[in-house]
Backbone as JSON Lines, residues from 0, in Angstrom:
{"i":0,"aa":"M","n":[-39.54,35.17,33.87],"ca":[-38.37,35.33,33.07],"c":[-37.14,35.38,33.97]}
{"i":1,"aa":"T","n":[-36.1,34.72,33.54],"ca":[-34.96,34.55,34.41],"c":[-33.94,35.67,34.33]}
{"i":2,"aa":"N","n":[-33.86,36.36,33.22],"ca":[-32.89,37.46,33.15],"c":[-33.42,38.56,32.25]}
{"i":3,"aa":"S","n":[-32.72,39.7,32.3],"ca":[-33.2,40.86,31.54],"c":[-33.1,40.64,30.04]}
{"i":4,"aa":"N","n":[-32.09,39.89,29.57],"ca":[-32.0,39.62,28.13],"c":[-33.2,38.84,27.63]}
{"i":5,"aa":"E","n":[-33.6,37.85,28.4],"ca":[-34.77,37.05,28.04],"c":[-36.04,37.91,28.08]}
{"i":6,"aa":"A","n":[-36.17,38.73,29.1],"ca":[-37.33,39.63,29.21],"c":[-37.33,40.62,28.06]}
{"i":7,"aa":"D","n":[-36.16,41.17,27.74],"ca":[-36.08,42.13,26.63],"c":[-36.55,41.49,25.32]}
{"i":8,"aa":"R","n":[-36.14,40.29,25.05],"ca":[-36.57,39.6,23.82],"c":[-38.07,39.3,23.86]}
{"i":9,"aa":"F","n":[-38.57,38.9,25.0],"ca":[-40.0,38.61,25.14],"c":[-40.84,39.84,24.81]}
{"i":10,"aa":"F","n":[-40.54,40.96,25.44],"ca":[-41.33,42.17,25.21],"c":[-41.11,42.75,23.82]}
{"i":11,"aa":"M","n":[-39.9,42.59,23.28],"ca":[-39.65,43.09,21.93],"c":[-40.43,42.26,20.9]}
{"i":12,"aa":"R","n":[-40.6,40.97,21.16],"ca":[-41.41,40.15,20.25],"c":[-42.85,40.68,20.2]}
{"i":13,"aa":"R","n":[-43.37,41.11,21.33],"ca":[-44.72,41.7,21.35],"c":[-44.72,43.02,20.57]}
{"i":14,"aa":"A","n":[-43.71,43.84,20.73],"ca":[-43.62,45.08,19.96],"c":[-43.55,44.77,18.47]}
{"i":15,"aa":"L","n":[-42.87,43.71,18.1],"ca":[-42.78,43.3,16.69],"c":[-44.15,42.88,16.16]}
{"i":16,"aa":"E","n":[-44.94,42.19,16.98],"ca":[-46.31,41.84,16.58],"c":[-47.12,43.11,16.3]}
{"i":17,"aa":"L","n":[-46.95,44.11,17.14],"ca":[-47.67,45.37,16.95],"c":[-47.19,46.11,15.7]}
{"i":18,"aa":"A","n":[-45.89,46.0,15.41],"ca":[-45.36,46.6,14.18],"c":[-46.01,45.95,12.96]}
{"i":19,"aa":"R","n":[-46.19,44.65,13.01],"ca":[-46.84,43.95,11.89],"c":[-48.3,44.39,11.76]}
{"i":20,"aa":"K","n":[-48.93,44.69,12.88],"ca":[-50.3,45.2,12.85],"c":[-50.33,46.55,12.13]}
{"i":21,"aa":"A","n":[-49.37,47.41,12.44],"ca":[-49.27,48.71,11.76],"c":[-49.09,48.49,10.26]}
{"i":22,"aa":"E","n":[-48.22,47.56,9.9],"ca":[-47.96,47.28,8.48],"c":[-49.23,46.83,7.76]}
{"i":23,"aa":"R","n":[-50.01,45.98,8.39],"ca":[-51.25,45.51,7.77],"c":[-52.22,46.66,7.51]}
{"i":24,"aa":"K","n":[-52.08,47.73,8.28],"ca":[-52.94,48.89,8.11],"c":[-52.33,49.94,7.19]}
{"i":25,"aa":"G","n":[-51.21,49.59,6.54],"ca":[-50.56,50.5,5.61],"c":[-49.65,51.52,6.26]}
{"i":26,"aa":"E","n":[-49.35,51.32,7.52],"ca":[-48.48,52.24,8.26],"c":[-47.05,51.72,8.29]}
{"i":27,"aa":"V","n":[-46.1,52.61,8.53],"ca":[-44.72,52.18,8.72],"c":[-44.71,51.23,9.92]}
{"i":28,"aa":"P","n":[-44.14,50.04,9.77],"ca":[-44.24,49.01,10.8],"c":[-43.35,49.26,12.02]}
{"i":29,"aa":"V","n":[-43.9,50.01,12.97],"ca":[-43.23,50.25,14.24],"c":[-44.22,49.94,15.35]}
{"i":30,"aa":"G","n":[-43.74,49.21,16.34],"ca":[-44.56,48.88,17.51],"c":[-43.84,49.24,18.78]}
{"i":31,"aa":"A","n":[-44.61,49.48,19.85],"ca":[-44.03,49.84,21.14],"c":[-44.84,49.22,22.27]}
{"i":32,"aa":"V","n":[-44.14,48.83,23.31],"ca":[-44.74,48.23,24.49],"c":[-44.13,48.88,25.72]}
{"i":33,"aa":"L","n":[-44.98,49.34,26.64],"ca":[-44.49,49.95,27.88],"c":[-44.71,48.96,29.02]}
{"i":34,"aa":"V","n":[-43.65,48.71,29.77],"ca":[-43.66,47.69,30.81],"c":[-43.31,48.31,32.15]}
{"i":35,"aa":"K","n":[-44.04,47.88,33.18],"ca":[-43.73,48.27,34.56],"c":[-43.84,47.04,35.44]}
{"i":36,"aa":"N","n":[-42.85,46.82,36.25],"ca":[-42.83,45.66,37.15],"c":[-43.08,44.35,36.42]}
{"i":37,"aa":"G","n":[-42.49,44.23,35.23],"ca":[-42.58,42.99,34.47],"c":[-43.89,42.76,33.75]}
{"i":38,"aa":"E","n":[-44.78,43.75,33.74],"ca":[-46.08,43.6,33.08],"c":[-46.29,44.71,32.06]}
{"i":39,"aa":"I","n":[-46.9,44.35,30.95],"ca":[-47.24,45.34,29.94],"c":[-48.37,46.21,30.46]}
{"i":40,"aa":"I","n":[-48.15,47.52,30.48],"ca":[-49.22,48.43,30.92],"c":[-49.83,49.2,29.75]}
{"i":41,"aa":"A","n":[-49.12,49.21,28.61],"ca":[-49.68,49.89,27.44],"c":[-48.93,49.46,26.19]}
{"i":42,"aa":"E","n":[-49.62,49.59,25.06],"ca":[-49.05,49.24,23.77],"c":[-49.4,50.32,22.75]}
{"i":43,"aa":"G","n":[-48.61,50.36,21.69],"ca":[-48.91,51.28,20.6],"c":[-48.27,50.8,19.31]}
{"i":44,"aa":"W","n":[-48.83,51.24,18.21],"ca":[-48.25,50.97,16.89],"c":[-48.47,52.22,16.06]}
{"i":45,"aa":"N","n":[-47.66,52.35,15.03],"ca":[-47.74,53.55,14.21],"c":[-49.12,53.7,13.59]}
{"i":46,"aa":"A","n":[-49.64,54.93,13.6],"ca":[-50.95,55.21,13.0],"c":[-51.09,56.65,12.51]}
{"i":47,"aa":"P","n":[-50.01,57.34,12.12],"ca":[-50.19,58.72,11.67],"c":[-51.02,58.84,10.4]}
{"i":48,"aa":"I","n":[-50.91,57.88,9.5],"ca":[-51.66,57.94,8.24],"c":[-53.14,57.71,8.5]}
{"i":49,"aa":"S","n":[-53.46,56.64,9.18],"ca":[-54.87,56.29,9.41],"c":[-55.57,57.26,10.35]}
{"i":50,"aa":"R","n":[-54.82,57.92,11.22],"ca":[-55.42,58.85,12.18],"c":[-55.27,60.32,11.76]}
{"i":51,"aa":"D","n":[-54.63,60.54,10.61],"ca":[-54.36,61.92,10.18],"c":[-53.73,62.71,11.32]}
{"i":52,"aa":"D","n":[-52.72,62.11,11.94],"ca":[-52.1,62.69,13.12],"c":[-50.59,62.46,13.06]}
{"i":53,"aa":"P","n":[-49.82,63.5,12.8],"ca":[-48.37,63.32,12.7],"c":[-47.72,62.88,14.01]}
{"i":54,"aa":"T","n":[-48.42,62.99,15.13],"ca":[-47.86,62.57,16.41],"c":[-48.25,61.14,16.78]}
{"i":55,"aa":"A","n":[-48.96,60.43,15.95],"ca":[-49.45,59.09,16.29],"c":[-48.39,58.01,16.06]}
{"i":56,"aa":"H","n":[-47.19,58.28,16.53],"ca":[-46.13,57.27,16.48],"c":[-46.41,56.21,17.55]}
{"i":57,"aa":"A","n":[-45.85,55.03,17.36],"ca":[-46.06,53.92,18.28],"c":[-45.73,54.31,19.72]}
{"i":58,"aa":"E","n":[-44.6,54.99,19.9],"ca":[-44.16,55.36,21.24],"c":[-45.15,56.32,21.91]}
{"i":59,"aa":"I","n":[-45.57,57.33,21.17],"ca":[-46.49,58.33,21.71],"c":[-47.81,57.67,22.09]}
{"i":60,"aa":"R","n":[-48.3,56.8,21.23],"ca":[-49.57,56.12,21.52],"c":[-49.45,55.25,22.78]}
{"i":61,"aa":"A","n":[-48.32,54.57,22.95],"ca":[-48.12,53.75,24.15],"c":[-48.02,54.63,25.39]}
{"i":62,"aa":"L","n":[-47.29,55.74,25.29],"ca":[-47.16,56.65,26.43],"c":[-48.51,57.24,26.83]}
{"i":63,"aa":"R","n":[-49.29,57.65,25.84],"ca":[-50.61,58.22,26.13],"c":[-51.52,57.19,26.81]}
{"i":64,"aa":"A","n":[-51.51,55.97,26.29],"ca":[-52.36,54.92,26.86],"c":[-51.95,54.62,28.31]}
{"i":65,"aa":"A","n":[-50.65,54.58,28.55],"ca":[-50.17,54.29,29.9],"c":[-50.53,55.41,30.87]}
{"i":66,"aa":"A","n":[-50.34,56.65,30.45],"ca":[-50.65,57.78,31.32],"c":[-52.13,57.79,31.68]}
{"i":67,"aa":"K","n":[-52.95,57.5,30.69],"ca":[-54.39,57.46,30.94],"c":[-54.74,56.32,31.9]}
{"i":68,"aa":"K","n":[-54.1,55.17,31.7],"ca":[-54.38,54.0,32.52],"c":[-54.0,54.22,33.98]}
{"i":69,"aa":"I","n":[-52.84,54.82,34.23],"ca":[-52.4,54.99,35.61],"c":[-52.81,56.33,36.2]}
{"i":70,"aa":"G","n":[-53.31,57.23,35.36],"ca":[-53.77,58.52,35.86],"c":[-52.64,59.48,36.2]}
{"i":71,"aa":"N","n":[-51.53,59.36,35.48],"ca":[-50.39,60.24,35.74],"c":[-49.54,60.3,34.48]}
{"i":72,"aa":"Y","n":[-49.08,61.49,34.13],"ca":[-48.24,61.61,32.94],"c":[-46.8,61.22,33.22]}
{"i":73,"aa":"R","n":[-46.44,61.07,34.46],"ca":[-45.1,60.59,34.81],"c":[-45.13,59.07,34.85]}
{"i":74,"aa":"L","n":[-44.31,58.47,34.04],"ca":[-44.28,57.01,33.91],"c":[-42.96,56.47,34.45]}
{"i":75,"aa":"V","n":[-42.68,56.81,35.7],"ca":[-41.41,56.44,36.32],"c":[-41.31,54.92,36.47]}
{"i":76,"aa":"D","n":[-40.08,54.47,36.48],"ca":[-39.76,53.04,36.65],"c":[-40.4,52.17,35.58]}
{"i":77,"aa":"T","n":[-40.5,52.69,34.36],"ca":[-41.03,51.91,33.24],"c":[-39.94,51.68,32.21]}
{"i":78,"aa":"T","n":[-40.17,50.68,31.38],"ca":[-39.29,50.39,30.24],"c":[-40.14,50.4,28.99]}
{"i":79,"aa":"L","n":[-39.67,51.13,27.98],"ca":[-40.37,51.22,26.7],"c":[-39.59,50.41,25.67]}
{"i":80,"aa":"Y","n":[-40.26,49.42,25.1],"ca":[-39.68,48.57,24.05],"c":[-40.2,49.08,22.71]}
{"i":81,"aa":"I","n":[-39.29,49.34,21.77],"ca":[-39.66,49.92,20.48],"c":[-38.9,49.18,19.39]}
{"i":82,"aa":"T","n":[-39.58,48.89,18.29],"ca":[-38.93,48.16,17.21],"c":[-37.97,49.02,16.4]}
{"i":83,"aa":"L","n":[-38.05,50.33,16.54],"ca":[-37.18,51.26,15.82],"c":[-36.72,52.35,16.77]}
{"i":84,"aa":"E","n":[-35.48,52.76,16.65],"ca":[-34.95,53.85,17.47],"c":[-35.88,55.05,17.43]}
{"i":85,"aa":"P","n":[-36.18,55.65,18.56],"ca":[-37.13,56.77,18.57],"c":[-36.6,58.02,17.85]}
{"i":86,"aa":"C","n":[-37.54,58.78,17.3],"ca":[-37.23,60.06,16.66],"c":[-37.13,61.14,17.74]}
{"i":87,"aa":"V","n":[-36.82,62.36,17.32],"ca":[-36.68,63.47,18.26],"c":[-37.99,63.72,19.02]}
{"i":88,"aa":"M","n":[-39.12,63.72,18.32],"ca":[-40.41,63.95,18.98],"c":[-40.65,62.91,20.06]}
{"i":89,"aa":"C","n":[-40.46,61.66,19.72],"ca":[-40.71,60.58,20.67],"c":[-39.71,60.61,21.82]}
{"i":90,"aa":"A","n":[-38.46,60.91,21.51],"ca":[-37.45,61.01,22.57],"c":[-37.82,62.1,23.56]}
{"i":91,"aa":"G","n":[-38.31,63.23,23.07],"ca":[-38.76,64.3,23.96],"c":[-39.89,63.85,24.86]}
{"i":92,"aa":"A","n":[-40.85,63.14,24.29],"ca":[-41.98,62.64,25.09],"c":[-41.51,61.62,26.12]}
{"i":93,"aa":"I","n":[-40.57,60.79,25.76],"ca":[-40.02,59.78,26.68],"c":[-39.37,60.47,27.88]}
{"i":94,"aa":"I","n":[-38.63,61.53,27.61],"ca":[-37.99,62.27,28.69],"c":[-39.03,62.94,29.57]}
{"i":95,"aa":"H","n":[-40.01,63.61,28.97],"ca":[-41.03,64.29,29.77],"c":[-41.83,63.31,30.62]}
{"i":96,"aa":"A","n":[-42.01,62.09,30.12],"ca":[-42.75,61.08,30.87],"c":[-41.89,60.42,31.95]}
{"i":97,"aa":"R","n":[-40.61,60.68,31.92],"ca":[-39.66,60.12,32.9],"c":[-39.54,58.6,32.8]}
{"i":98,"aa":"V","n":[-39.63,58.09,31.57],"ca":[-39.4,56.66,31.35],"c":[-37.97,56.34,31.79]}
{"i":99,"aa":"K","n":[-37.82,55.25,32.51],"ca":[-36.5,54.9,33.05],"c":[-35.57,54.32,31.99]}
{"i":100,"aa":"R","n":[-36.13,53.46,31.13],"ca":[-35.29,52.71,30.2],"c":[-35.99,52.57,28.87]}
{"i":101,"aa":"V","n":[-35.21,52.65,27.8],"ca":[-35.7,52.39,26.44],"c":[-34.89,51.24,25.86]}
{"i":102,"aa":"V","n":[-35.61,50.28,25.3],"ca":[-34.99,49.16,24.59],"c":[-35.5,49.24,23.17]}
{"i":103,"aa":"Y","n":[-34.59,49.41,22.22],"ca":[-35.04,49.45,20.83],"c":[-34.27,48.44,19.99]}
{"i":104,"aa":"A","n":[-34.88,48.07,18.88],"ca":[-34.32,47.04,18.01],"c":[-33.42,47.65,16.95]}
{"i":105,"aa":"A","n":[-34.02,48.17,15.91],"ca":[-33.28,48.69,14.75],"c":[-32.89,50.15,14.95]}
{"i":106,"aa":"T","n":[-31.7,50.48,14.5],"ca":[-31.29,51.88,14.53],"c":[-31.93,52.62,13.36]}
{"i":107,"aa":"D","n":[-32.06,53.93,13.52],"ca":[-32.61,54.77,12.46],"c":[-31.55,55.78,12.04]}
{"i":108,"aa":"P","n":[-30.82,55.47,10.97],"ca":[-29.71,56.33,10.56],"c":[-30.12,57.68,9.98]}
{"i":109,"aa":"K","n":[-31.41,57.9,9.8],"ca":[-31.88,59.18,9.26],"c":[-32.46,60.1,10.33]}
{"i":110,"aa":"T","n":[-33.2,59.54,11.29],"ca":[-33.85,60.39,12.29],"c":[-33.7,59.89,13.72]}
{"i":111,"aa":"G","n":[-32.84,58.92,13.97],"ca":[-32.7,58.35,15.3],"c":[-32.22,59.36,16.33]}
{"i":112,"aa":"A","n":[-32.87,59.36,17.48],"ca":[-32.55,60.33,18.54],"c":[-32.03,59.65,19.8]}
{"i":113,"aa":"A","n":[-31.57,58.4,19.68],"ca":[-30.99,57.71,20.83],"c":[-29.53,57.37,20.54]}
{"i":114,"aa":"G","n":[-28.91,58.2,19.7],"ca":[-27.49,58.02,19.43],"c":[-27.11,57.93,17.97]}
{"i":115,"aa":"S","n":[-28.02,57.54,17.09],"ca":[-27.66,57.38,15.68],"c":[-27.42,58.72,14.99]}
{"i":116,"aa":"V","n":[-28.35,59.64,15.14],"ca":[-28.23,60.97,14.54],"c":[-28.14,62.02,15.64]}
{"i":117,"aa":"F","n":[-29.05,61.91,16.59],"ca":[-29.1,62.82,17.74],"c":[-28.97,61.99,19.01]}
{"i":118,"aa":"E","n":[-28.54,62.64,20.08],"ca":[-28.48,61.98,21.38],"c":[-29.34,62.78,22.35]}
{"i":119,"aa":"I","n":[-30.64,62.55,22.26],"ca":[-31.59,63.28,23.09],"c":[-31.78,62.6,24.44]}
{"i":120,"aa":"L","n":[-31.85,61.28,24.43],"ca":[-32.2,60.56,25.66],"c":[-31.16,60.65,26.76]}
{"i":121,"aa":"N","n":[-29.94,60.98,26.41],"ca":[-28.89,61.05,27.43],"c":[-28.12,62.36,27.43]}
{"i":122,"aa":"T","n":[-28.66,63.37,26.83],"ca":[-27.96,64.65,26.85],"c":[-27.88,65.2,28.26]}
{"i":123,"aa":"T","n":[-26.77,65.78,28.59],"ca":[-26.6,66.36,29.93],"c":[-27.31,67.71,30.04]}
{"i":124,"aa":"Q","n":[-27.82,68.21,28.95],"ca":[-28.52,69.49,28.97],"c":[-29.94,69.39,29.51]}
{"i":125,"aa":"L","n":[-30.45,68.18,29.64],"ca":[-31.79,67.98,30.19],"c":[-31.68,67.35,31.58]}
{"i":126,"aa":"N","n":[-32.75,67.44,32.35],"ca":[-32.7,66.98,33.73],"c":[-33.05,65.5,33.91]}
{"i":127,"aa":"H","n":[-33.34,64.79,32.85],"ca":[-33.64,63.36,32.95],"c":[-32.88,62.63,31.87]}
{"i":128,"aa":"R","n":[-32.26,61.53,32.24],"ca":[-31.57,60.69,31.27],"c":[-32.19,59.3,31.31]}
{"i":129,"aa":"V","n":[-32.14,58.65,30.18],"ca":[-32.81,57.36,30.01],"c":[-31.75,56.28,29.75]}
{"i":130,"aa":"E","n":[-31.88,55.17,30.43],"ca":[-31.02,54.02,30.14],"c":[-31.42,53.49,28.77]}
{"i":131,"aa":"I","n":[-30.44,53.13,27.95],"ca":[-30.72,52.66,26.59],"c":[-30.09,51.3,26.38]}
{"i":132,"aa":"T","n":[-30.87,50.4,25.81],"ca":[-30.37,49.12,25.31],"c":[-30.81,49.05,23.86]}
{"i":133,"aa":"S","n":[-29.86,48.81,22.96],"ca":[-30.2,48.76,21.54],"c":[-29.86,47.39,20.96]}
{"i":134,"aa":"G","n":[-30.47,47.09,19.83],"ca":[-30.13,45.89,19.09],"c":[-30.91,44.64,19.44]}
{"i":135,"aa":"V","n":[-31.88,44.72,20.33],"ca":[-32.67,43.53,20.7],"c":[-33.61,43.19,19.54]}
{"i":136,"aa":"L","n":[-33.45,42.02,18.96],"ca":[-34.19,41.57,17.77],"c":[-34.01,42.55,16.59]}
{"i":137,"aa":"A","n":[-32.83,43.14,16.52],"ca":[-32.55,44.14,15.47],"c":[-32.73,43.57,14.07]}
{"i":138,"aa":"Q","n":[-32.29,42.35,13.84],"ca":[-32.39,41.76,12.51],"c":[-33.84,41.63,12.06]}
{"i":139,"aa":"E","n":[-34.68,41.04,12.92],"ca":[-36.08,40.84,12.55],"c":[-36.81,42.16,12.33]}
{"i":140,"aa":"C","n":[-36.59,43.09,13.24],"ca":[-37.28,44.38,13.12],"c":[-36.75,45.18,11.94]}
{"i":141,"aa":"G","n":[-35.44,45.14,11.73],"ca":[-34.85,45.83,10.58],"c":[-35.32,45.24,9.27]}
{"i":142,"aa":"D","n":[-35.4,43.91,9.2],"ca":[-35.88,43.25,7.98],"c":[-37.32,43.66,7.67]}
{"i":143,"aa":"L","n":[-38.17,43.73,8.7],"ca":[-39.55,44.13,8.49],"c":[-39.62,45.53,7.89]}
{"i":144,"aa":"L","n":[-38.85,46.44,8.41],"ca":[-38.83,47.82,7.9],"c":[-38.28,47.87,6.47]}
{"i":145,"aa":"R","n":[-37.18,47.18,6.22],"ca":[-36.59,47.18,4.87],"c":[-37.56,46.62,3.85]}
{"i":146,"aa":"E","n":[-38.2,45.51,4.19],"ca":[-39.16,44.89,3.26],"c":[-40.35,45.81,3.02]}
{"i":147,"aa":"F","n":[-40.81,46.49,4.05],"ca":[-41.92,47.42,3.91],"c":[-41.57,48.54,2.93]}
{"i":148,"aa":"F","n":[-40.42,49.16,3.12],"ca":[-40.04,50.28,2.26],"c":[-39.68,49.82,0.85]}
{"i":149,"aa":"Q","n":[-39.12,48.63,0.72],"ca":[-38.84,48.09,-0.61],"c":[-40.14,47.86,-1.37]}
{"i":150,"aa":"A","n":[-41.14,47.27,-0.73],"ca":[-42.44,47.05,-1.35],"c":[-43.1,48.37,-1.73]}
{"i":151,"aa":"R","n":[-42.96,49.37,-0.87],"ca":[-43.54,50.68,-1.15],"c":[-42.86,51.31,-2.38]}
{"i":152,"aa":"R","n":[-41.53,51.21,-2.45],"ca":[-40.83,51.76,-3.62],"c":[-41.24,51.04,-4.9]}
{"i":153,"aa":"E","n":[-41.34,49.71,-4.83],"ca":[-41.74,48.93,-6.02],"c":[-43.15,49.33,-6.46]}
{"i":154,"aa":"K","n":[-44.05,49.51,-5.52],"ca":[-45.43,49.91,-5.83],"c":[-45.46,51.29,-6.48]}
{"i":155,"aa":"N","n":[-44.65,52.21,-5.97],"ca":[-44.61,53.57,-6.51],"c":[-43.94,53.63,-7.89]}
{"i":156,"aa":"N","n":[-43.12,52.66,-8.22],"ca":[-42.44,52.64,-9.52],"c":[-43.23,51.97,-10.61]}
{"i":157,"aa":"R","n":[-44.38,51.43,-10.3],"ca":[-45.2,50.76,-11.31],"c":[-45.96,51.73,-12.16]}
């Protein structure tokens, strides 16, 4: 890949594929990919419903898989690609893992913790700050989420 914008789109497309996998399983369509040195080291997609686990967000699952793979809970010099702005729980885990950079697609105006509602990833009150890039494939990822929730509302209104 020749530049970071191209790389960001490439890895976000993979996160979008994982979001679609979550959707097929009846989960909110969110996907995450953790990258180090230009290679995917872990992936995750939302699974709180199927796993009966409120912490089984895409980001948490990717962080857990990466930590297990490398044998360390510190995931320094990594970039986490997420189709939706992380929530407070996920932002906390990202900070504890020492992820260097977060790239997310769609903003979350209800629970976003990377600037939309809360600013957890860059607060000066914590000892680690995360570089943030937002809006990469925002339209595609946002459309997937909107269509998912619209279909869910229509199903519940029948």
